């Protein structure tokens, strides 16, 4: 690549970088200012003095935005959703990839078809289902279904299982190993990377979910961060921008940290999903 | 094939002569039991309910009353429904190609061997992890009509450009109105303007395309280098290589992203709900938002379910269409 | 794919997976702090019926209510009120009722009453009337109309919110207007507003005299017709009056602001407003000279702009057809018991306590509002921190107060009108927009009538 070309690429990517990271920087910048400084025109670029005690402290201690409670709610739901997805999806994927039984093909097609159905189609009737189960008012609707298998993850893991050589499981079978034994002793260890991807995706999807909690959570004490942030923004009378930006920063931060901890898993996971 | 083991390597659906052992049948169903139950409870049951309620007047507070096709006929007369449908189609038509081109372009750039590649990749990927609610809140602030940073930065640019254009226009003998209009060129009020709100929402969709970029990037890295070398030997330029090597080789990935995009555009909810609540003047009222407000805000479950059915029908139709067209342009190697 | 196996860093073993699951379950089971209900004096509550109460007042308004709640909790030892602050309460509560999980008491706005009642989402409170706890004479007329809409008592008035005109005397003086003479007609309002509007050097608006979209709480805009003599809902015929000459006049007036100042200019101006409850509130930061607001606004001025005390005035809002106050838009917070509430009896006891004159007056006093009760103590008038309490008391008791329609279709009509008004604001024809909204609403009413007929026919 010629040097000139390289500079062009750099220029294009720098522009893109401003678009992608600029808003996040401005968010943090605004969150460190006082109310008047945040709304000043022309804008104040460097907050002086830094107002952490006026913004972050105020957000965390706001009676309208019980951050620790919402963070705990979100964390519990996300962990349970991730655990449920990993457990059930790997079981079902094993059945679909490695066991021969009547109805397997039908189930696979049903699953593939159900991946085409977006959530808004089902959200209203699902509310009635959850109501009849007595789940309204709890956070069950947000994580319990994950324990019944998530089509996308089942499909992902099935593709993974298919690549595991037949001889491995055959040998184990001839040694007297049961299906459960094969799944537990051979498949799970071999598919750890894929399971990590599933856990991570399920966690992030659950953490960022907005429509689900908005529809199914009726008690403010069960709210998740996304819904709480929206209510914080739209509460009657409005919220000043510096507080909103501080709240947004706090909502985003855990996901960013998670990303840097598990960067490789993220990228590989996304890369594999597209290649199927 | 060794007899006595239950394992098969063939893909699902293809029958083999070997009979299924009942132990396998039991194990298979047992392992699949969570999902079998899941399908029944969380898919077939709600779908059935949706079909039933779509023919009823139902508020969840009183038992449903059968009204036949009333809800569907109501949709035909419903101006807001039509607006939501058109908005969603406009969004999909604009955002799908835009997203595909932008993410492919970024992927190609990110695939160039330059310094700081990893940093660029991280920066572009990161916003796709930001919850859309937070994205809406942040961009709402950036696009504030009076104190927004975007307008502040754009104003001098537009002012200068407007001045130059005005000079050019008056030189060319344009009308006085045109000249003054150009001189007063200023950033719009973004989300408060019914003409600008939709373009803004479409544009903001580009902020969260990190995942698509990564998928394309992985696809690009899977293209064998020999193909490019061969094309170069044949004297193909950069554009021709893109046209004859990259695009055909990437077509399965493009197809995957297309399908995801089609489904995704019918789910658009978070960003407009947070930023505009569907306004101003219904200019950002999306299909899912209208279903939500009919069902969860006004408790009109009948029309909400009818809309969900229509939505399902349209998506299945579009997906089928995409799969059908795929035969012509998707090359699997 | 095999390549991927080796490429992945193995960071999640079975053991960690199990730990995560176990941790999650443990967090859920043990991490959940058992809810301990405490009295204000720190005493833990045992063996009491816990009445869950959802309300949406925040900040000092919420604290005022908490005071009343605490007083109840301390006053006896059988019932404990567990207060939950809920935003978007109207929607959440309706869904909670539909989801068979309602609270025992809710605070509602008057505009939600019609829908709640028609959907049978509330428990009738007729027993209170039979016991003689409340009667027609207890509440001011419009509040009673609200609480007993269809021959049954469904709610009890809490705090009334009737609107009036607030004006900034400083800005009046600067513009050369008499600071003690508010506009008497809509035409005067317009001409004064024009003198009170100032522009900056680049043509943008610096200060505005009056704007019908301020405050920007959705819902105000659709009520403008009443100040032009319209009644949105005809109680006699049960029909909506959307496309009447009065409505057309109102919304031509409404639209005239966009033509006078330019829509983009107005949006830009309004985009820079700070939050309502802050010193950056447009009225308190001297950017808006006249504004329609409820009685509680005085409270927010006291809190955020104490130096404005005495520098602003309040008067009945002018009308196009008569003297100021010939029509008043009124709202009211009410207490109600949702249908399916688990502790109806205890909730009734709580409500009886809430509407005692002493408690209501404490609440309304702290919220700067007039009392919903006919009987008002002298001390209340004297103590109330709202300097214009006498005016609001008078306005609240006037027969000209108009409520949001009490109708099952209201929430739908409301959102239809809301987008209709936005359509008009965007510059579309007033006549055509209103006519279309009228057609849409009329068709809903026809369909509803058909449905009701069918329902009657099917039931033996």
PDB file of C-alpha atoms in Angstrom, chain A residues 1 6 9-10 12-14 16-17 19-21 23-24 26-27 30 38-39 41-43 45 88 91-92 94-95 98-102 104-105 107-108 110-111 114-132 135 145 147-149 151 154 158-159 162 166 169-170 173-174 179-180 182-183 204 207-208 210-211 214-215 226 229-230 233 241 244-245 248 251-252 255-256 259-260 263 266-267 270-271 273-275, chain B residues 1-2 4-10 12 16 18-21 24-25 27-29 31-32 34-39 41-43 45-47 49-50 53 58 60 102 106 109-110 112-115 120 122-127 129-131 133-134 137-139 141-142 144 146-149 152-153 203 206-207 209 211 214-215 218-219 222 253 256 259 263 266-267 269-270 273-274 277 288 291-292 295-296 301 304-305 308 311-312 315 319 323:
ATOM      1  CA  UNK A   1       0.000   0.000   0.000  1.00  0.00           C
ATOM      2  CA  UNK A   6      -2.396   4.984   3.845  1.00  0.00           C
ATOM      3  CA  UNK A   9      -7.294   5.528   4.960  1.00  0.00           C
ATOM      4  CA  UNK A  10      -6.148   7.198   8.161  1.00  0.00           C
ATOM      5  CA  UNK A  12     -11.303   8.362   6.593  1.00  0.00           C
ATOM      6  CA  UNK A  13     -10.963   6.310   9.746  1.00  0.00           C
ATOM      7  CA  UNK A  14     -10.258   9.384  11.846  1.00  0.00           C
ATOM      8  CA  UNK A  16     -15.324   7.772  11.423  1.00  0.00           C
ATOM      9  CA  UNK A  17     -13.693   7.664  14.844  1.00  0.00           C
ATOM     10  CA  UNK A  19     -18.457  10.076  14.703  1.00  0.00           C
ATOM     11  CA  UNK A  20     -18.262   6.906  16.782  1.00  0.00           C
ATOM     12  CA  UNK A  21     -16.422   7.975  19.875  1.00  0.00           C
ATOM     13  CA  UNK A  23     -20.626  11.409  21.405  1.00  0.00           C
ATOM     14  CA  UNK A  24     -19.294   9.226  24.211  1.00  0.00           C
ATOM     15  CA  UNK A  26     -19.055  14.599  25.011  1.00  0.00           C
ATOM     16  CA  UNK A  27     -21.291  12.566  27.290  1.00  0.00           C
ATOM     17  CA  UNK A  30     -21.060  17.062  30.046  1.00  0.00           C
ATOM     18  CA  UNK A  38     -23.543  22.229  30.703  1.00  0.00           C
ATOM     19  CA  UNK A  39     -26.118  24.486  29.091  1.00  0.00           C
ATOM     20  CA  UNK A  41     -23.432  28.666  24.799  1.00  0.00           C
ATOM     21  CA  UNK A  42     -20.787  28.670  23.334  1.00  0.00           C
ATOM     22  CA  UNK A  43     -20.092  25.310  24.937  1.00  0.00           C
ATOM     23  CA  UNK A  45     -15.032  22.323  26.468  1.00  0.00           C
ATOM     24  CA  UNK A  88     -30.553 -25.107  27.763  1.00  0.00           C
ATOM     25  CA  UNK A  91     -28.537 -29.360  25.610  1.00  0.00           C
ATOM     26  CA  UNK A  92     -30.924 -28.721  22.760  1.00  0.00           C
ATOM     27  CA  UNK A  94     -26.586 -31.474  21.272  1.00  0.00           C
ATOM     28  CA  UNK A  95     -29.880 -33.178  20.605  1.00  0.00           C
ATOM     29  CA  UNK A  98     -25.610 -35.430  17.628  1.00  0.00           C
ATOM     30  CA  UNK A  99     -28.640 -37.587  18.318  1.00  0.00           C
ATOM     31  CA  UNK A 100     -30.762 -39.132  15.616  1.00  0.00           C
ATOM     32  CA  UNK A 101     -34.445 -39.067  16.396  1.00  0.00           C
ATOM     33  CA  UNK A 102     -37.783 -38.626  14.618  1.00  0.00           C
ATOM     34  CA  UNK A 104     -35.484 -33.572  14.789  1.00  0.00           C
ATOM     35  CA  UNK A 105     -35.676 -32.111  11.305  1.00  0.00           C
ATOM     36  CA  UNK A 107     -37.845 -29.034  15.227  1.00  0.00           C
ATOM     37  CA  UNK A 108     -34.841 -27.581  13.450  1.00  0.00           C
ATOM     38  CA  UNK A 110     -39.406 -24.615  13.397  1.00  0.00           C
ATOM     39  CA  UNK A 111     -36.442 -23.137  15.183  1.00  0.00           C
ATOM     40  CA  UNK A 114     -38.896 -18.752  14.698  1.00  0.00           C
ATOM     41  CA  UNK A 115     -35.651 -16.817  14.335  1.00  0.00           C
ATOM     42  CA  UNK A 116     -37.404 -14.778  11.675  1.00  0.00           C
ATOM     43  CA  UNK A 117     -40.134 -13.654  14.089  1.00  0.00           C
ATOM     44  CA  UNK A 118     -39.197 -10.386  15.762  1.00  0.00           C
ATOM     45  CA  UNK A 119     -40.087  -9.838  19.384  1.00  0.00           C
ATOM     46  CA  UNK A 120     -42.715  -7.107  18.813  1.00  0.00           C
ATOM     47  CA  UNK A 121     -44.921  -9.659  17.049  1.00  0.00           C
ATOM     48  CA  UNK A 122     -45.165 -11.762  20.177  1.00  0.00           C
ATOM     49  CA  UNK A 123     -44.819  -9.189  22.941  1.00  0.00           C
ATOM     50  CA  UNK A 124     -48.548  -8.496  23.373  1.00  0.00           C
ATOM     51  CA  UNK A 125     -49.794 -12.113  23.453  1.00  0.00           C
ATOM     52  CA  UNK A 126     -46.771 -13.055  25.557  1.00  0.00           C
ATOM     53  CA  UNK A 127     -47.985 -10.551  28.135  1.00  0.00           C
ATOM     54  CA  UNK A 128     -51.200 -12.568  28.372  1.00  0.00           C
ATOM     55  CA  UNK A 129     -49.209 -15.797  28.726  1.00  0.00           C
ATOM     56  CA  UNK A 130     -47.076 -14.325  31.509  1.00  0.00           C
ATOM     57  CA  UNK A 131     -50.183 -12.993  33.178  1.00  0.00           C
ATOM     58  CA  UNK A 132     -51.728 -16.441  33.229  1.00  0.00           C
ATOM     59  CA  UNK A 135     -45.356 -13.584  36.342  1.00  0.00           C
ATOM     60  CA  UNK A 145     -37.710 -18.064  28.902  1.00  0.00           C
ATOM     61  CA  UNK A 147     -34.035 -21.583  30.317  1.00  0.00           C
ATOM     62  CA  UNK A 148     -36.223 -22.950  27.548  1.00  0.00           C
ATOM     63  CA  UNK A 149     -33.593 -22.464  24.855  1.00  0.00           C
ATOM     64  CA  UNK A 151     -33.149 -20.361  18.900  1.00  0.00           C
ATOM     65  CA  UNK A 154     -29.109 -23.245  19.765  1.00  0.00           C
ATOM     66  CA  UNK A 158     -25.433 -26.807  16.773  1.00  0.00           C
ATOM     67  CA  UNK A 159     -23.140 -25.564  14.023  1.00  0.00           C
ATOM     68  CA  UNK A 162     -21.456 -30.487  13.842  1.00  0.00           C
ATOM     69  CA  UNK A 166     -17.908 -38.129  14.925  1.00  0.00           C
ATOM     70  CA  UNK A 169     -18.304 -39.351  20.496  1.00  0.00           C
ATOM     71  CA  UNK A 170     -18.464 -42.777  18.861  1.00  0.00           C
ATOM     72  CA  UNK A 173     -20.297 -44.372  23.162  1.00  0.00           C
ATOM     73  CA  UNK A 174     -18.587 -47.712  22.585  1.00  0.00           C
ATOM     74  CA  UNK A 179     -25.550 -39.282  25.865  1.00  0.00           C
ATOM     75  CA  UNK A 180     -25.488 -37.213  28.991  1.00  0.00           C
ATOM     76  CA  UNK A 182     -20.838 -37.482  26.175  1.00  0.00           C
ATOM     77  CA  UNK A 183     -22.428 -34.030  26.431  1.00  0.00           C
ATOM     78  CA  UNK A 204     -25.163  -8.110  26.800  1.00  0.00           C
ATOM     79  CA  UNK A 207     -28.327  -5.852  29.837  1.00  0.00           C
ATOM     80  CA  UNK A 208     -29.271  -3.668  26.874  1.00  0.00           C
ATOM     81  CA  UNK A 210     -35.343  -2.118  26.709  1.00  0.00           C
ATOM     82  CA  UNK A 211     -38.636  -3.169  25.150  1.00  0.00           C
ATOM     83  CA  UNK A 214     -40.724  -1.782  29.404  1.00  0.00           C
ATOM     84  CA  UNK A 215     -43.584  -4.156  28.632  1.00  0.00           C
ATOM     85  CA  UNK A 226     -32.413   0.842  30.519  1.00  0.00           C
ATOM     86  CA  UNK A 229     -32.796   5.690  32.347  1.00  0.00           C
ATOM     87  CA  UNK A 230     -35.730   6.314  30.034  1.00  0.00           C
ATOM     88  CA  UNK A 233     -35.185  11.260  31.142  1.00  0.00           C
ATOM     89  CA  UNK A 241     -28.552  17.216  30.786  1.00  0.00           C
ATOM     90  CA  UNK A 244     -28.720  12.593  32.309  1.00  0.00           C
ATOM     91  CA  UNK A 245     -25.215  12.238  30.908  1.00  0.00           C
ATOM     92  CA  UNK A 248     -25.929   7.362  30.893  1.00  0.00           C
ATOM     93  CA  UNK A 251     -25.352   2.656  32.541  1.00  0.00           C
ATOM     94  CA  UNK A 252     -22.800   2.220  29.760  1.00  0.00           C
ATOM     95  CA  UNK A 255     -20.705  -3.003  29.349  1.00  0.00           C
ATOM     96  CA  UNK A 256     -17.569  -1.181  28.239  1.00  0.00           C
ATOM     97  CA  UNK A 259     -15.976  -5.552  26.484  1.00  0.00           C
ATOM     98  CA  UNK A 260     -12.373  -4.849  27.361  1.00  0.00           C
ATOM     99  CA  UNK A 263     -12.730  -8.458  23.727  1.00  0.00           C
ATOM    100  CA  UNK A 266     -16.816 -10.747  21.500  1.00  0.00           C
ATOM    101  CA  UNK A 267     -15.161 -10.299  18.152  1.00  0.00           C
ATOM    102  CA  UNK A 270     -19.727 -11.969  16.109  1.00  0.00           C
ATOM    103  CA  UNK A 271     -17.442 -13.103  13.312  1.00  0.00           C
ATOM    104  CA  UNK A 273     -22.375 -15.710  13.607  1.00  0.00           C
ATOM    105  CA  UNK A 274     -22.084 -14.037  10.243  1.00  0.00           C
ATOM    106  CA  UNK A 275     -20.413 -16.905   8.502  1.00  0.00           C
TER     107      UNK A 275
ATOM    108  CA  UNK B   1     -20.406 -46.588   8.642  1.00  0.00           C
ATOM    109  CA  UNK B   2     -19.959 -48.406  11.848  1.00  0.00           C
ATOM    110  CA  UNK B   4     -24.214 -49.905  16.555  1.00  0.00           C
ATOM    111  CA  UNK B   5     -23.499 -46.225  17.108  1.00  0.00           C
ATOM    112  CA  UNK B   6     -26.283 -43.733  16.917  1.00  0.00           C
ATOM    113  CA  UNK B   7     -24.213 -40.977  15.394  1.00  0.00           C
ATOM    114  CA  UNK B   8     -24.791 -39.611  12.008  1.00  0.00           C
ATOM    115  CA  UNK B   9     -22.869 -37.050  10.114  1.00  0.00           C
ATOM    116  CA  UNK B  10     -25.557 -36.204   7.612  1.00  0.00           C
ATOM    117  CA  UNK B  12     -30.730 -32.840   9.567  1.00  0.00           C
ATOM    118  CA  UNK B  16     -30.940 -42.582   6.220  1.00  0.00           C
ATOM    119  CA  UNK B  18     -30.851 -46.899   9.421  1.00  0.00           C
ATOM    120  CA  UNK B  19     -33.772 -47.168  11.845  1.00  0.00           C
ATOM    121  CA  UNK B  20     -33.808 -44.824  14.810  1.00  0.00           C
ATOM    122  CA  UNK B  21     -33.168 -46.618  18.063  1.00  0.00           C
ATOM    123  CA  UNK B  24     -31.928 -42.372  20.942  1.00  0.00           C
ATOM    124  CA  UNK B  25     -35.446 -41.191  20.345  1.00  0.00           C
ATOM    125  CA  UNK B  27     -32.620 -39.203  24.670  1.00  0.00           C
ATOM    126  CA  UNK B  28     -33.086 -36.847  21.747  1.00  0.00           C
ATOM    127  CA  UNK B  29     -36.471 -35.720  22.973  1.00  0.00           C
ATOM    128  CA  UNK B  31     -32.325 -33.240  25.519  1.00  0.00           C
ATOM    129  CA  UNK B  32     -34.609 -31.135  23.362  1.00  0.00           C
ATOM    130  CA  UNK B  34     -36.560 -27.477  27.238  1.00  0.00           C
ATOM    131  CA  UNK B  35     -36.950 -26.120  23.771  1.00  0.00           C
ATOM    132  CA  UNK B  36     -39.962 -28.334  22.985  1.00  0.00           C
ATOM    133  CA  UNK B  37     -41.662 -26.873  26.035  1.00  0.00           C
ATOM    134  CA  UNK B  38     -40.387 -23.421  25.115  1.00  0.00           C
ATOM    135  CA  UNK B  39     -41.846 -23.646  21.648  1.00  0.00           C
ATOM    136  CA  UNK B  41     -45.361 -22.018  25.794  1.00  0.00           C
ATOM    137  CA  UNK B  42     -43.535 -19.072  24.306  1.00  0.00           C
ATOM    138  CA  UNK B  43     -44.199 -19.499  20.599  1.00  0.00           C
ATOM    139  CA  UNK B  45     -49.391 -20.556  22.547  1.00  0.00           C
ATOM    140  CA  UNK B  46     -48.881 -16.790  22.081  1.00  0.00           C
ATOM    141  CA  UNK B  47     -49.192 -17.104  18.324  1.00  0.00           C
ATOM    142  CA  UNK B  49     -53.647 -16.323  21.259  1.00  0.00           C
ATOM    143  CA  UNK B  50     -52.623 -13.534  18.915  1.00  0.00           C
ATOM    144  CA  UNK B  53     -57.448 -11.984  19.906  1.00  0.00           C
ATOM    145  CA  UNK B  58     -60.210  -7.413  24.172  1.00  0.00           C
ATOM    146  CA  UNK B  60     -57.455  -7.678  29.267  1.00  0.00           C
ATOM    147  CA  UNK B 102     -21.266   2.010   5.305  1.00  0.00           C
ATOM    148  CA  UNK B 106     -15.614   0.596   7.129  1.00  0.00           C
ATOM    149  CA  UNK B 109     -10.842   0.376   5.575  1.00  0.00           C
ATOM    150  CA  UNK B 110     -10.316  -1.529   8.814  1.00  0.00           C
ATOM    151  CA  UNK B 112      -6.034  -2.207   5.518  1.00  0.00           C
ATOM    152  CA  UNK B 113      -2.696  -2.925   7.171  1.00  0.00           C
ATOM    153  CA  UNK B 114      -2.107   0.403   8.896  1.00  0.00           C
ATOM    154  CA  UNK B 115      -0.892   1.523  12.281  1.00  0.00           C
ATOM    155  CA  UNK B 120      -9.825   2.041  15.113  1.00  0.00           C
ATOM    156  CA  UNK B 122     -12.330  -0.921  18.945  1.00  0.00           C
ATOM    157  CA  UNK B 123     -13.601   2.615  18.525  1.00  0.00           C
ATOM    158  CA  UNK B 124     -15.976   1.695  15.738  1.00  0.00           C
ATOM    159  CA  UNK B 125     -17.195  -1.419  17.495  1.00  0.00           C
ATOM    160  CA  UNK B 126     -17.758   0.097  20.916  1.00  0.00           C
ATOM    161  CA  UNK B 127     -20.967   2.109  20.238  1.00  0.00           C
ATOM    162  CA  UNK B 129     -22.585  -2.198  22.748  1.00  0.00           C
ATOM    163  CA  UNK B 130     -24.099   0.988  24.120  1.00  0.00           C
ATOM    164  CA  UNK B 131     -27.715   0.389  25.169  1.00  0.00           C
ATOM    165  CA  UNK B 133     -31.703   4.001  25.376  1.00  0.00           C
ATOM    166  CA  UNK B 134     -28.416   5.577  26.398  1.00  0.00           C
ATOM    167  CA  UNK B 137     -30.272  10.120  25.466  1.00  0.00           C
ATOM    168  CA  UNK B 138     -26.745  11.055  24.338  1.00  0.00           C
ATOM    169  CA  UNK B 139     -27.738  11.914  20.784  1.00  0.00           C
ATOM    170  CA  UNK B 141     -28.386  16.067  23.862  1.00  0.00           C
ATOM    171  CA  UNK B 142     -25.981  16.377  20.923  1.00  0.00           C
ATOM    172  CA  UNK B 144     -30.602  19.663  20.982  1.00  0.00           C
ATOM    173  CA  UNK B 146     -30.496  25.273  20.853  1.00  0.00           C
ATOM    174  CA  UNK B 147     -27.629  23.979  22.994  1.00  0.00           C
ATOM    175  CA  UNK B 148     -26.627  20.968  20.914  1.00  0.00           C
ATOM    176  CA  UNK B 149     -23.001  20.469  19.999  1.00  0.00           C
ATOM    177  CA  UNK B 152     -22.981  24.603  17.230  1.00  0.00           C
ATOM    178  CA  UNK B 153     -20.268  22.988  15.118  1.00  0.00           C
ATOM    179  CA  UNK B 203     -28.576   8.276  10.284  1.00  0.00           C
ATOM    180  CA  UNK B 206     -25.263   3.968  11.539  1.00  0.00           C
ATOM    181  CA  UNK B 207     -23.836   4.624  14.981  1.00  0.00           C
ATOM    182  CA  UNK B 209     -23.342  -0.928  13.127  1.00  0.00           C
ATOM    183  CA  UNK B 211     -21.388  -5.789  14.784  1.00  0.00           C
ATOM    184  CA  UNK B 214     -17.070  -7.076  12.366  1.00  0.00           C
ATOM    185  CA  UNK B 215     -19.035  -9.675  10.425  1.00  0.00           C
ATOM    186  CA  UNK B 218     -14.364 -11.611   9.216  1.00  0.00           C
ATOM    187  CA  UNK B 219     -15.767 -12.266   5.751  1.00  0.00           C
ATOM    188  CA  UNK B 222     -11.679 -15.319   4.703  1.00  0.00           C
ATOM    189  CA  UNK B 253     -22.290 -12.424   4.399  1.00  0.00           C
ATOM    190  CA  UNK B 256     -26.976 -12.732   6.136  1.00  0.00           C
ATOM    191  CA  UNK B 259     -31.928 -10.816   6.336  1.00  0.00           C
ATOM    192  CA  UNK B 263     -36.031  -8.327  10.515  1.00  0.00           C
ATOM    193  CA  UNK B 266     -39.403  -4.066  11.844  1.00  0.00           C
ATOM    194  CA  UNK B 267     -38.162  -4.018  15.399  1.00  0.00           C
ATOM    195  CA  UNK B 269     -38.316   0.886  18.789  1.00  0.00           C
ATOM    196  CA  UNK B 270     -35.791   2.031  21.380  1.00  0.00           C
ATOM    197  CA  UNK B 273     -39.255   5.894  21.619  1.00  0.00           C
ATOM    198  CA  UNK B 274     -36.576   7.566  23.681  1.00  0.00           C
ATOM    199  CA  UNK B 277     -41.941   9.346  21.109  1.00  0.00           C
ATOM    200  CA  UNK B 288     -43.456  -1.602  16.687  1.00  0.00           C
ATOM    201  CA  UNK B 291     -48.227  -1.918  18.282  1.00  0.00           C
ATOM    202  CA  UNK B 292     -46.823  -1.101  21.698  1.00  0.00           C
ATOM    203  CA  UNK B 295     -51.487  -2.849  23.199  1.00  0.00           C
ATOM    204  CA  UNK B 296     -49.721  -1.652  26.303  1.00  0.00           C
ATOM    205  CA  UNK B 301     -55.292  -5.981  22.410  1.00  0.00           C
ATOM    206  CA  UNK B 304     -52.503  -4.803  18.501  1.00  0.00           C
ATOM    207  CA  UNK B 305     -52.680  -8.521  17.770  1.00  0.00           C
ATOM    208  CA  UNK B 308     -48.748  -8.221  14.915  1.00  0.00           C
ATOM    209  CA  UNK B 311     -46.299  -7.675  10.675  1.00  0.00           C
ATOM    210  CA  UNK B 312     -45.556 -11.381  10.801  1.00  0.00           C
ATOM    211  CA  UNK B 315     -41.744 -10.227   7.398  1.00  0.00           C
ATOM    212  CA  UNK B 319     -37.701 -13.040   3.985  1.00  0.00           C
ATOM    213  CA  UNK B 323     -34.259 -16.183  -0.023  1.00  0.00           C
TER     214      UNK B 323
END
